[in-house]
Short mmCIF file of C-alpha atoms and ligand atoms in Angstrom, two decimals:
data_model
loop_
_atom_site.label_atom_id
_atom_site.label_comp_id
_atom_site.label_asym_id
_atom_site.label_seq_id
_atom_site.Cartn_x
_atom_site.Cartn_y
_atom_site.Cartn_z
CA MET D 1 -15.45 -58.99 3.36
CA THR D 2 -13.46 -59.00 6.58
CA GLU D 3 -13.85 -62.22 8.50
CA THR D 4 -13.04 -62.33 12.21
CA ILE D 5 -10.67 -65.15 13.15
CA ILE D 6 -9.96 -64.15 16.78
CA LYS D 7 -12.27 -62.21 19.04
CA ALA D 8 -11.26 -61.13 22.54
CA THR D 9 -14.05 -59.85 24.77
CA ASP D 10 -13.41 -57.98 28.03
CA LEU D 11 -10.37 -60.12 28.66
CA LYS D 12 -8.77 -59.80 32.10
CA LYS D 13 -5.76 -61.40 33.75
CA HIS D 14 -5.11 -60.41 37.35
CA PHE D 15 -2.15 -62.20 38.97
CA PRO D 16 -2.65 -62.47 42.75
CA ILE D 17 0.30 -61.19 44.75
CA SER D 18 1.42 -63.76 47.27
CA ASP D 19 1.17 -62.44 50.79
CA PRO D 20 4.33 -62.66 52.92
CA MET D 21 2.15 -63.95 55.81
CA PRO D 22 1.62 -67.70 55.40
CA PHE D 23 -2.01 -68.94 55.06
CA LYS D 24 -3.22 -65.41 54.46
CA LYS D 25 -5.19 -64.99 51.27
CA SER D 26 -3.80 -62.37 48.96
CA THR D 27 -6.03 -59.37 48.46
CA GLN D 28 -3.94 -57.52 45.91
CA SER D 29 -3.25 -58.42 42.31
CA VAL D 30 -1.25 -57.30 39.31
CA LYS D 31 -3.81 -56.18 36.74
CA ALA D 32 -1.67 -57.25 33.79
CA VAL D 33 -4.59 -57.29 31.32
CA ASP D 34 -7.61 -55.37 32.51
CA GLY D 35 -10.63 -55.54 30.20
CA VAL D 36 -9.39 -55.81 26.64
CA SER D 37 -11.67 -56.37 23.63
CA PHE D 38 -10.64 -56.58 19.99
CA ASP D 39 -11.13 -58.52 16.75
CA VAL D 40 -8.41 -59.93 14.53
CA PHE D 41 -9.41 -60.33 10.90
CA LYS D 42 -8.36 -63.25 8.72
CA GLY D 43 -5.16 -62.56 6.78
CA GLU D 44 -4.30 -59.28 8.49
CA THR D 45 -1.50 -58.26 10.83
CA LEU D 46 -2.71 -56.65 14.03
CA GLY D 47 0.06 -54.82 15.87
CA ILE D 48 -0.03 -54.51 19.65
CA VAL D 49 2.22 -51.75 20.97
CA GLY D 50 2.95 -50.19 24.33
CA GLU D 51 5.69 -49.71 26.89
CA SER D 52 7.32 -52.51 28.86
CA GLY D 53 4.96 -54.05 31.41
CA CYS D 54 1.70 -52.85 29.81
CA GLY D 55 0.50 -56.44 29.40
CA LYS D 56 1.39 -57.37 25.80
CA SER D 57 2.95 -60.77 26.53
CA THR D 58 0.22 -61.64 29.02
CA LEU D 59 -2.35 -60.87 26.32
CA ALA D 60 -0.45 -63.11 23.88
CA ARG D 61 -0.42 -65.96 26.38
CA LEU D 62 -4.15 -65.54 27.01
CA ILE D 63 -4.94 -65.72 23.29
CA ASN D 64 -2.79 -68.81 22.90
CA GLN D 65 -4.41 -70.44 25.97
CA LEU D 66 -1.04 -70.78 27.68
CA ILE D 67 -2.75 -69.16 30.68
CA SER D 68 -6.44 -68.91 31.47
CA PRO D 69 -8.17 -65.56 31.90
CA THR D 70 -9.46 -64.21 35.21
CA SER D 71 -12.56 -63.27 33.19
CA GLY D 72 -13.59 -62.55 29.63
CA SER D 73 -13.31 -64.76 26.58
CA VAL D 74 -11.27 -65.58 23.50
CA GLU D 75 -13.07 -66.92 20.45
CA PHE D 76 -11.27 -68.65 17.60
CA ASN D 77 -13.33 -68.91 14.40
CA GLY D 78 -16.47 -68.19 16.40
CA THR D 79 -15.87 -70.78 19.15
CA ASP D 80 -15.18 -69.75 22.74
CA LEU D 81 -11.89 -71.51 23.58
CA ALA D 82 -12.96 -71.93 27.23
CA SER D 83 -15.85 -74.14 26.10
CA LEU D 84 -13.59 -76.69 24.40
CA GLY D 85 -12.60 -80.11 25.75
CA ILE D 86 -8.95 -81.21 25.98
CA LYS D 87 -8.94 -82.79 22.50
CA GLU D 88 -10.45 -79.72 20.83
CA ILE D 89 -8.07 -77.40 22.70
CA ARG D 90 -5.14 -79.41 21.35
CA SER D 91 -6.48 -79.00 17.87
CA ALA D 92 -7.05 -75.24 18.33
CA ARG D 93 -3.50 -74.95 19.68
CA LYS D 94 -2.20 -76.32 16.38
CA SER D 95 -3.85 -73.41 14.63
CA ILE D 96 -2.42 -70.67 16.87
CA GLN D 97 1.38 -70.68 17.17
CA MET D 98 3.86 -68.31 18.80
CA VAL D 99 7.28 -66.88 18.07
CA PHE D 100 9.02 -65.32 21.07
CA GLN D 101 11.49 -62.49 21.53
CA ASN D 102 14.44 -64.54 22.74
CA PRO D 103 15.48 -66.83 19.87
CA ASP D 104 17.09 -69.24 22.34
CA ALA D 105 14.09 -69.58 24.64
CA SER D 106 12.38 -72.39 22.76
CA LEU D 107 15.46 -74.04 21.25
CA ASP D 108 16.78 -76.79 23.52
CA PRO D 109 20.57 -76.63 22.96
CA ARG D 110 20.90 -80.43 23.22
CA LYS D 111 18.56 -81.12 20.31
CA THR D 112 19.29 -80.99 16.58
CA ILE D 113 17.41 -78.54 14.39
CA GLU D 114 15.62 -81.52 12.85
CA SER D 115 14.26 -82.74 16.16
CA LEU D 116 13.33 -79.18 17.21
CA ILE D 117 11.36 -78.43 14.06
CA ALA D 118 9.79 -81.92 13.98
CA GLU D 119 8.83 -81.77 17.67
CA PRO D 120 5.30 -80.41 17.15
CA LEU D 121 4.64 -83.28 14.68
CA VAL D 122 5.90 -85.81 17.23
CA ILE D 123 3.79 -84.29 20.02
CA HIS D 124 0.68 -84.43 17.85
CA LYS D 125 1.64 -87.92 16.52
CA ILE D 126 1.63 -86.77 12.90
CA GLY D 127 3.48 -88.66 10.14
CA THR D 128 6.37 -91.10 10.13
CA LYS D 129 10.03 -90.42 10.83
CA GLU D 130 10.63 -90.18 7.09
CA SER D 131 7.71 -87.82 6.35
CA ARG D 132 8.67 -85.61 9.30
CA ARG D 133 12.24 -85.39 8.00
CA LYS D 134 10.90 -84.37 4.59
CA ARG D 135 8.73 -81.70 6.21
CA VAL D 136 11.71 -80.35 8.21
CA HIS D 137 13.79 -80.02 5.04
CA GLU D 138 10.92 -78.29 3.27
CA LEU D 139 10.45 -75.86 6.20
CA LEU D 140 14.16 -75.04 6.36
CA GLU D 141 14.06 -74.04 2.68
CA ILE D 142 10.86 -72.03 3.25
CA VAL D 143 12.51 -69.91 5.94
CA GLY D 144 15.66 -69.32 3.91
CA LEU D 145 17.92 -71.97 5.47
CA SER D 146 19.13 -75.23 3.89
CA SER D 147 18.27 -78.86 4.45
CA TYR D 148 21.87 -79.60 5.55
CA HIS D 149 21.22 -77.39 8.60
CA ALA D 150 18.89 -80.11 9.96
CA SER D 151 21.67 -82.09 11.63
CA ARG D 152 23.20 -79.06 13.39
CA TYR D 153 22.63 -77.68 16.89
CA PRO D 154 21.25 -74.26 17.91
CA HIS D 155 24.64 -72.86 19.04
CA GLU D 156 25.90 -73.16 15.45
CA PHE D 157 23.48 -70.43 14.29
CA SER D 158 23.31 -66.63 14.50
CA GLY D 159 20.43 -64.87 16.27
CA GLY D 160 18.65 -64.15 12.98
CA GLN D 161 19.06 -67.76 11.82
CA LYS D 162 17.74 -69.02 15.17
CA GLN D 163 14.68 -66.83 14.73
CA ARG D 164 14.20 -68.40 11.26
CA ILE D 165 14.32 -71.83 12.96
CA ASN D 166 11.69 -70.66 15.46
CA ILE D 167 9.52 -69.45 12.59
CA ALA D 168 9.93 -72.84 10.85
CA ARG D 169 8.86 -74.52 14.09
CA ALA D 170 5.82 -72.28 14.31
CA LEU D 171 4.91 -73.24 10.73
CA THR D 172 5.32 -77.00 11.19
CA LEU D 173 1.64 -77.68 11.89
CA ASN D 174 0.27 -75.32 9.20
CA PRO D 175 -1.21 -72.77 11.61
CA ASP D 176 -3.77 -70.10 10.75
CA VAL D 177 -2.50 -67.56 13.27
CA ILE D 178 1.01 -66.76 14.49
CA ILE D 179 1.47 -64.53 17.52
CA CYS D 180 4.86 -62.86 17.23
CA ASP D 181 5.91 -61.47 20.62
CA GLU D 182 8.72 -58.98 19.94
CA PRO D 183 10.16 -61.36 17.32
CA VAL D 184 12.93 -59.01 16.17
CA SER D 185 13.69 -56.98 19.32
CA ALA D 186 16.75 -59.06 20.21
CA LEU D 187 18.24 -58.82 16.69
CA ASP D 188 20.55 -56.34 14.97
CA VAL D 189 18.75 -53.72 12.90
CA SER D 190 19.98 -55.16 9.57
CA VAL D 191 18.79 -58.64 10.56
CA GLN D 192 15.45 -57.24 11.83
CA ALA D 193 14.55 -56.18 8.29
CA GLN D 194 15.35 -59.64 6.89
CA VAL D 195 13.18 -61.40 9.46
CA ILE D 196 10.33 -58.93 8.92
CA ASN D 197 10.51 -59.45 5.16
CA LEU D 198 10.47 -63.21 5.70
CA LEU D 199 7.37 -62.95 7.92
CA LYS D 200 5.66 -60.79 5.30
CA SER D 201 6.35 -63.19 2.45
CA LEU D 202 5.25 -66.19 4.53
CA GLN D 203 2.01 -64.40 5.33
CA LYS D 204 1.21 -64.11 1.62
CA GLU D 205 2.33 -67.63 0.77
CA PHE D 206 0.42 -69.39 3.55
CA ASN D 207 -2.46 -66.97 4.12
CA LEU D 208 -1.42 -66.38 7.72
CA THR D 209 -2.93 -64.01 10.26
CA TYR D 210 -0.43 -62.33 12.55
CA ILE D 211 -0.67 -60.68 15.93
CA PHE D 212 2.56 -58.71 16.04
CA ILE D 213 3.64 -57.45 19.45
CA SER D 214 6.28 -54.77 19.79
CA HIS D 215 7.27 -51.82 21.95
CA ASP D 216 8.76 -50.29 18.79
CA LEU D 217 6.35 -48.34 16.58
CA ASN D 218 9.05 -48.13 13.95
CA VAL D 219 9.06 -51.90 13.48
CA VAL D 220 5.30 -52.13 13.62
CA ARG D 221 4.82 -49.69 10.74
CA TYR D 222 6.46 -52.12 8.27
CA MET D 223 4.31 -55.01 9.38
CA CYS D 224 0.82 -54.06 10.45
CA ASP D 225 -2.56 -53.36 8.84
CA ARG D 226 -4.12 -52.28 12.13
CA ILE D 227 -2.67 -51.31 15.47
CA ALA D 228 -3.87 -51.48 19.06
CA VAL D 229 -2.05 -49.26 21.56
CA MET D 230 -1.95 -50.60 25.13
CA TYR D 231 -1.38 -48.72 28.37
CA LEU D 232 -1.46 -50.37 31.80
CA GLY D 233 -3.47 -53.41 30.78
CA LYS D 234 -5.97 -51.58 28.56
CA ILE D 235 -6.28 -50.70 24.90
CA VAL D 236 -6.33 -46.89 24.67
CA GLU D 237 -6.50 -46.53 20.90
CA THR D 238 -7.03 -48.79 17.93
CA GLY D 239 -7.22 -48.09 14.23
CA THR D 240 -5.69 -48.76 10.86
CA PHE D 241 -1.98 -48.26 10.40
CA LYS D 242 -2.74 -44.98 8.58
CA GLU D 243 -5.10 -43.66 11.27
CA ILE D 244 -2.64 -44.36 14.06
CA TYR D 245 0.40 -42.93 12.27
CA GLU D 246 -1.18 -39.98 10.51
CA ASP D 247 -4.02 -39.03 12.80
CA PRO D 248 -3.30 -40.34 16.31
CA LYS D 249 -5.91 -39.19 18.84
CA HIS D 250 -4.90 -40.47 22.27
CA PRO D 251 -2.22 -38.35 23.98
CA TYR D 252 -0.30 -41.54 24.80
CA THR D 253 -0.24 -42.63 21.13
CA LYS D 254 0.90 -39.11 20.20
CA ALA D 255 3.73 -39.30 22.73
CA LEU D 256 4.85 -42.72 21.48
CA LEU D 257 4.84 -41.49 17.88
CA SER D 258 6.67 -38.29 18.69
CA ALA D 259 9.65 -40.38 19.80
CA ILE D 260 10.21 -42.03 16.42
CA PRO D 261 11.97 -40.32 13.51
CA LYS D 262 9.86 -39.53 10.42
CA GLU D 263 11.10 -40.42 6.96
CA ASN D 264 10.96 -36.72 6.00
CA PRO D 265 12.91 -34.80 8.69
CA TYR D 266 10.99 -31.56 7.86
CA GLU D 267 7.80 -33.28 8.99
CA GLN D 268 9.27 -34.30 12.32
CA ARG D 269 6.71 -34.19 15.13
CA GLU D 270 7.44 -32.16 18.19
CA ARG D 271 8.78 -34.55 20.83
CA ILE D 272 6.35 -35.08 23.73
CA ILE D 273 8.23 -36.08 26.87
CA LEU D 274 6.00 -37.92 29.31
CA LYS D 275 6.29 -37.11 33.00
CA GLY D 276 7.19 -39.95 35.38
CA ASP D 277 7.24 -43.70 34.93
CA VAL D 278 4.48 -46.12 34.04
CA PRO D 279 2.41 -46.48 37.25
CA SER D 280 2.16 -49.85 38.98
CA PRO D 281 -0.47 -52.24 37.58
CA VAL D 282 -1.19 -53.26 41.19
CA ASN D 283 -2.75 -49.89 42.02
CA PRO D 284 -3.44 -48.17 38.70
CA PRO D 285 -4.42 -44.49 38.97
CA SER D 286 -8.12 -43.69 39.32
CA GLY D 287 -10.10 -42.39 36.35
CA CYS D 288 -8.00 -42.42 33.20
CA HIS D 289 -4.97 -44.64 33.94
CA PHE D 290 -2.83 -42.16 31.98
CA HIS D 291 -3.89 -39.02 33.85
CA LYS D 292 -0.75 -38.63 35.97
CA ARG D 293 1.43 -38.40 32.84
CA CYS D 294 -0.94 -36.74 30.39
CA PRO D 295 -0.09 -33.22 29.15
CA PHE D 296 -3.83 -32.58 28.52
CA VAL D 297 -5.22 -33.82 31.83
CA MET D 298 -8.55 -32.29 32.93
CA ASP D 299 -10.48 -32.62 36.19
CA VAL D 300 -12.84 -35.23 34.74
CA CYS D 301 -9.85 -37.47 33.89
CA LYS D 302 -8.92 -37.93 37.54
CA ASN D 303 -12.09 -39.74 38.57
CA THR D 304 -13.97 -40.91 35.50
CA ARG D 305 -12.58 -43.72 33.40
CA PRO D 306 -12.98 -42.99 29.68
CA GLU D 307 -14.59 -45.77 27.61
CA LEU D 308 -13.10 -46.96 24.33
CA GLN D 309 -15.39 -45.25 21.83
CA GLU D 310 -15.52 -45.24 18.06
CA LEU D 311 -14.58 -41.95 16.35
CA ASP D 312 -14.58 -43.16 12.74
CA GLU D 313 -15.35 -46.65 11.57
CA GLY D 314 -12.81 -48.87 13.32
CA HIS D 315 -10.85 -45.97 14.85
CA LYS D 316 -11.48 -46.14 18.58
CA VAL D 317 -10.03 -44.10 21.42
CA SER D 318 -10.54 -43.91 25.20
CA CYS D 319 -10.00 -40.27 26.15
CA HIS D 320 -12.23 -37.49 27.52
CA LEU D 321 -10.90 -35.08 24.90
CA TYR D 322 -13.23 -36.72 22.35
N1 LIG X 401 3.11 -64.75 36.05
C1 LIG X 401 3.04 -63.52 36.53
N2 LIG X 401 2.80 -63.27 37.84
C2 LIG X 401 2.70 -62.02 38.31
N3 LIG X 401 2.82 -60.90 37.56
C3 LIG X 401 3.05 -61.07 36.25
C4 LIG X 401 3.17 -62.38 35.65
N4 LIG X 401 3.39 -62.23 34.33
C5 LIG X 401 3.40 -60.89 34.10
N5 LIG X 401 3.20 -60.20 35.25
C6 LIG X 401 3.14 -58.74 35.42
O1 LIG X 401 2.13 -58.28 34.55
C7 LIG X 401 2.49 -57.04 33.95
C8 LIG X 401 2.48 -57.19 32.43
O2 LIG X 401 3.54 -58.04 32.04
P1 LIG X 401 3.80 -58.44 30.52
O3 LIG X 401 4.94 -59.39 30.50
O4 LIG X 401 2.53 -58.89 29.92
O5 LIG X 401 4.22 -57.04 29.90
P2 LIG X 401 4.81 -56.68 28.46
O6 LIG X 401 3.98 -55.58 27.91
O7 LIG X 401 4.94 -57.92 27.64
O8 LIG X 401 6.25 -56.10 28.81
P3 LIG X 401 7.62 -56.19 27.98
O9 LIG X 401 7.54 -55.17 26.87
O10 LIG X 401 8.67 -55.84 28.99
O11 LIG X 401 7.77 -57.59 27.46
C9 LIG X 401 3.86 -56.69 34.53
O12 LIG X 401 3.68 -55.81 35.60
C10 LIG X 401 4.40 -58.03 35.00
O13 LIG X 401 5.28 -57.87 36.05
S1 LIG X 402 -8.72 -38.93 29.39
FE1 LIG X 402 -7.71 -37.11 30.14
S2 LIG X 402 -5.84 -37.84 31.13
FE2 LIG X 402 -6.63 -39.51 29.88
S3 LIG X 402 -5.57 -39.30 27.97
FE3 LIG X 402 -7.48 -38.19 27.71
S4 LIG X 402 -6.99 -36.08 28.31
FE4 LIG X 402 -5.32 -37.35 29.04
MG1 LIG X 403 6.55 -58.90 26.77
#
């Protein structure tokens, strides 16, 4: 049976735009995440894809409680995270870790790898110096590095190795969920595959649940059981990996897929070139947010927002064509 570990309900994050006039309250906002609902099942990898600026990282930060939502809720194992006290939030934070796109971002160059990987244990006052050292050595081996790397500094490692160190750091506290925000986008293609394989084997070994964020559907297809496609702060389609790749419904999903090469070149999809750029999340278009770029736009699309509705079990789409 599928067990829900994370549940997001009508999650919104609107960032107010500061007004150039002092003391004037801002009336406009960036609707970075604008009413997103989804479940993440225990042990699966849920992919979140979409173009730059569609709200993927903001969604990740909301789930990890790094920022609080404008409205809506995030439940972890059935508990609304907003209802927790400081102590309980700290404990929930241990269970949900993140790996970011830039391998350098969370590696302080002045600290040794040992102190970087042990840091979460120090923050949560877990273990002794000796037991933490043991754990660091164990984690280095788990991510394919060696215990002698512990005394080195971040600049002595390649991008792929740094990402392994970040993964070790994310594993330090034995999390249940790891949110990977574009974890391989900054790496060479050959190294991308190694890091993806590492993530996959760790998932099996430690029974991890992943939320895997990427703008690259090619990367996502090697990782994910289910996929949610985002456009301008909303989920426009969600389904299993197979449904999304073999039977995409939303015109935006079709356009994204048409841009990636198929394994069999004779099956190549016809490339759909979208008109224009992604509209501003400050003033998203009326009706369907995608209507100004959609090759199938109808009159109804211009004024009526399509709801995310279920076509087959679990395969949902928000589009007036269905
Ligand atoms: N702290 C903030 N204040 C104001 N606007 C923000 C803030 N953080 C993000 N945004 C805006 O919210 C929107 C979504 O940003 P977000 O970083 O979530 O996108 P993304 O999908 O992760 O993009 P990318 O693929 O480039 O990483 C963007 O328009 C961005 O400029
Ligand atoms: S609702 Fe209309 S504009 Fe939006 S994706 Fe569907 S067909 Fe295109
Ligand atoms: Mg991002």
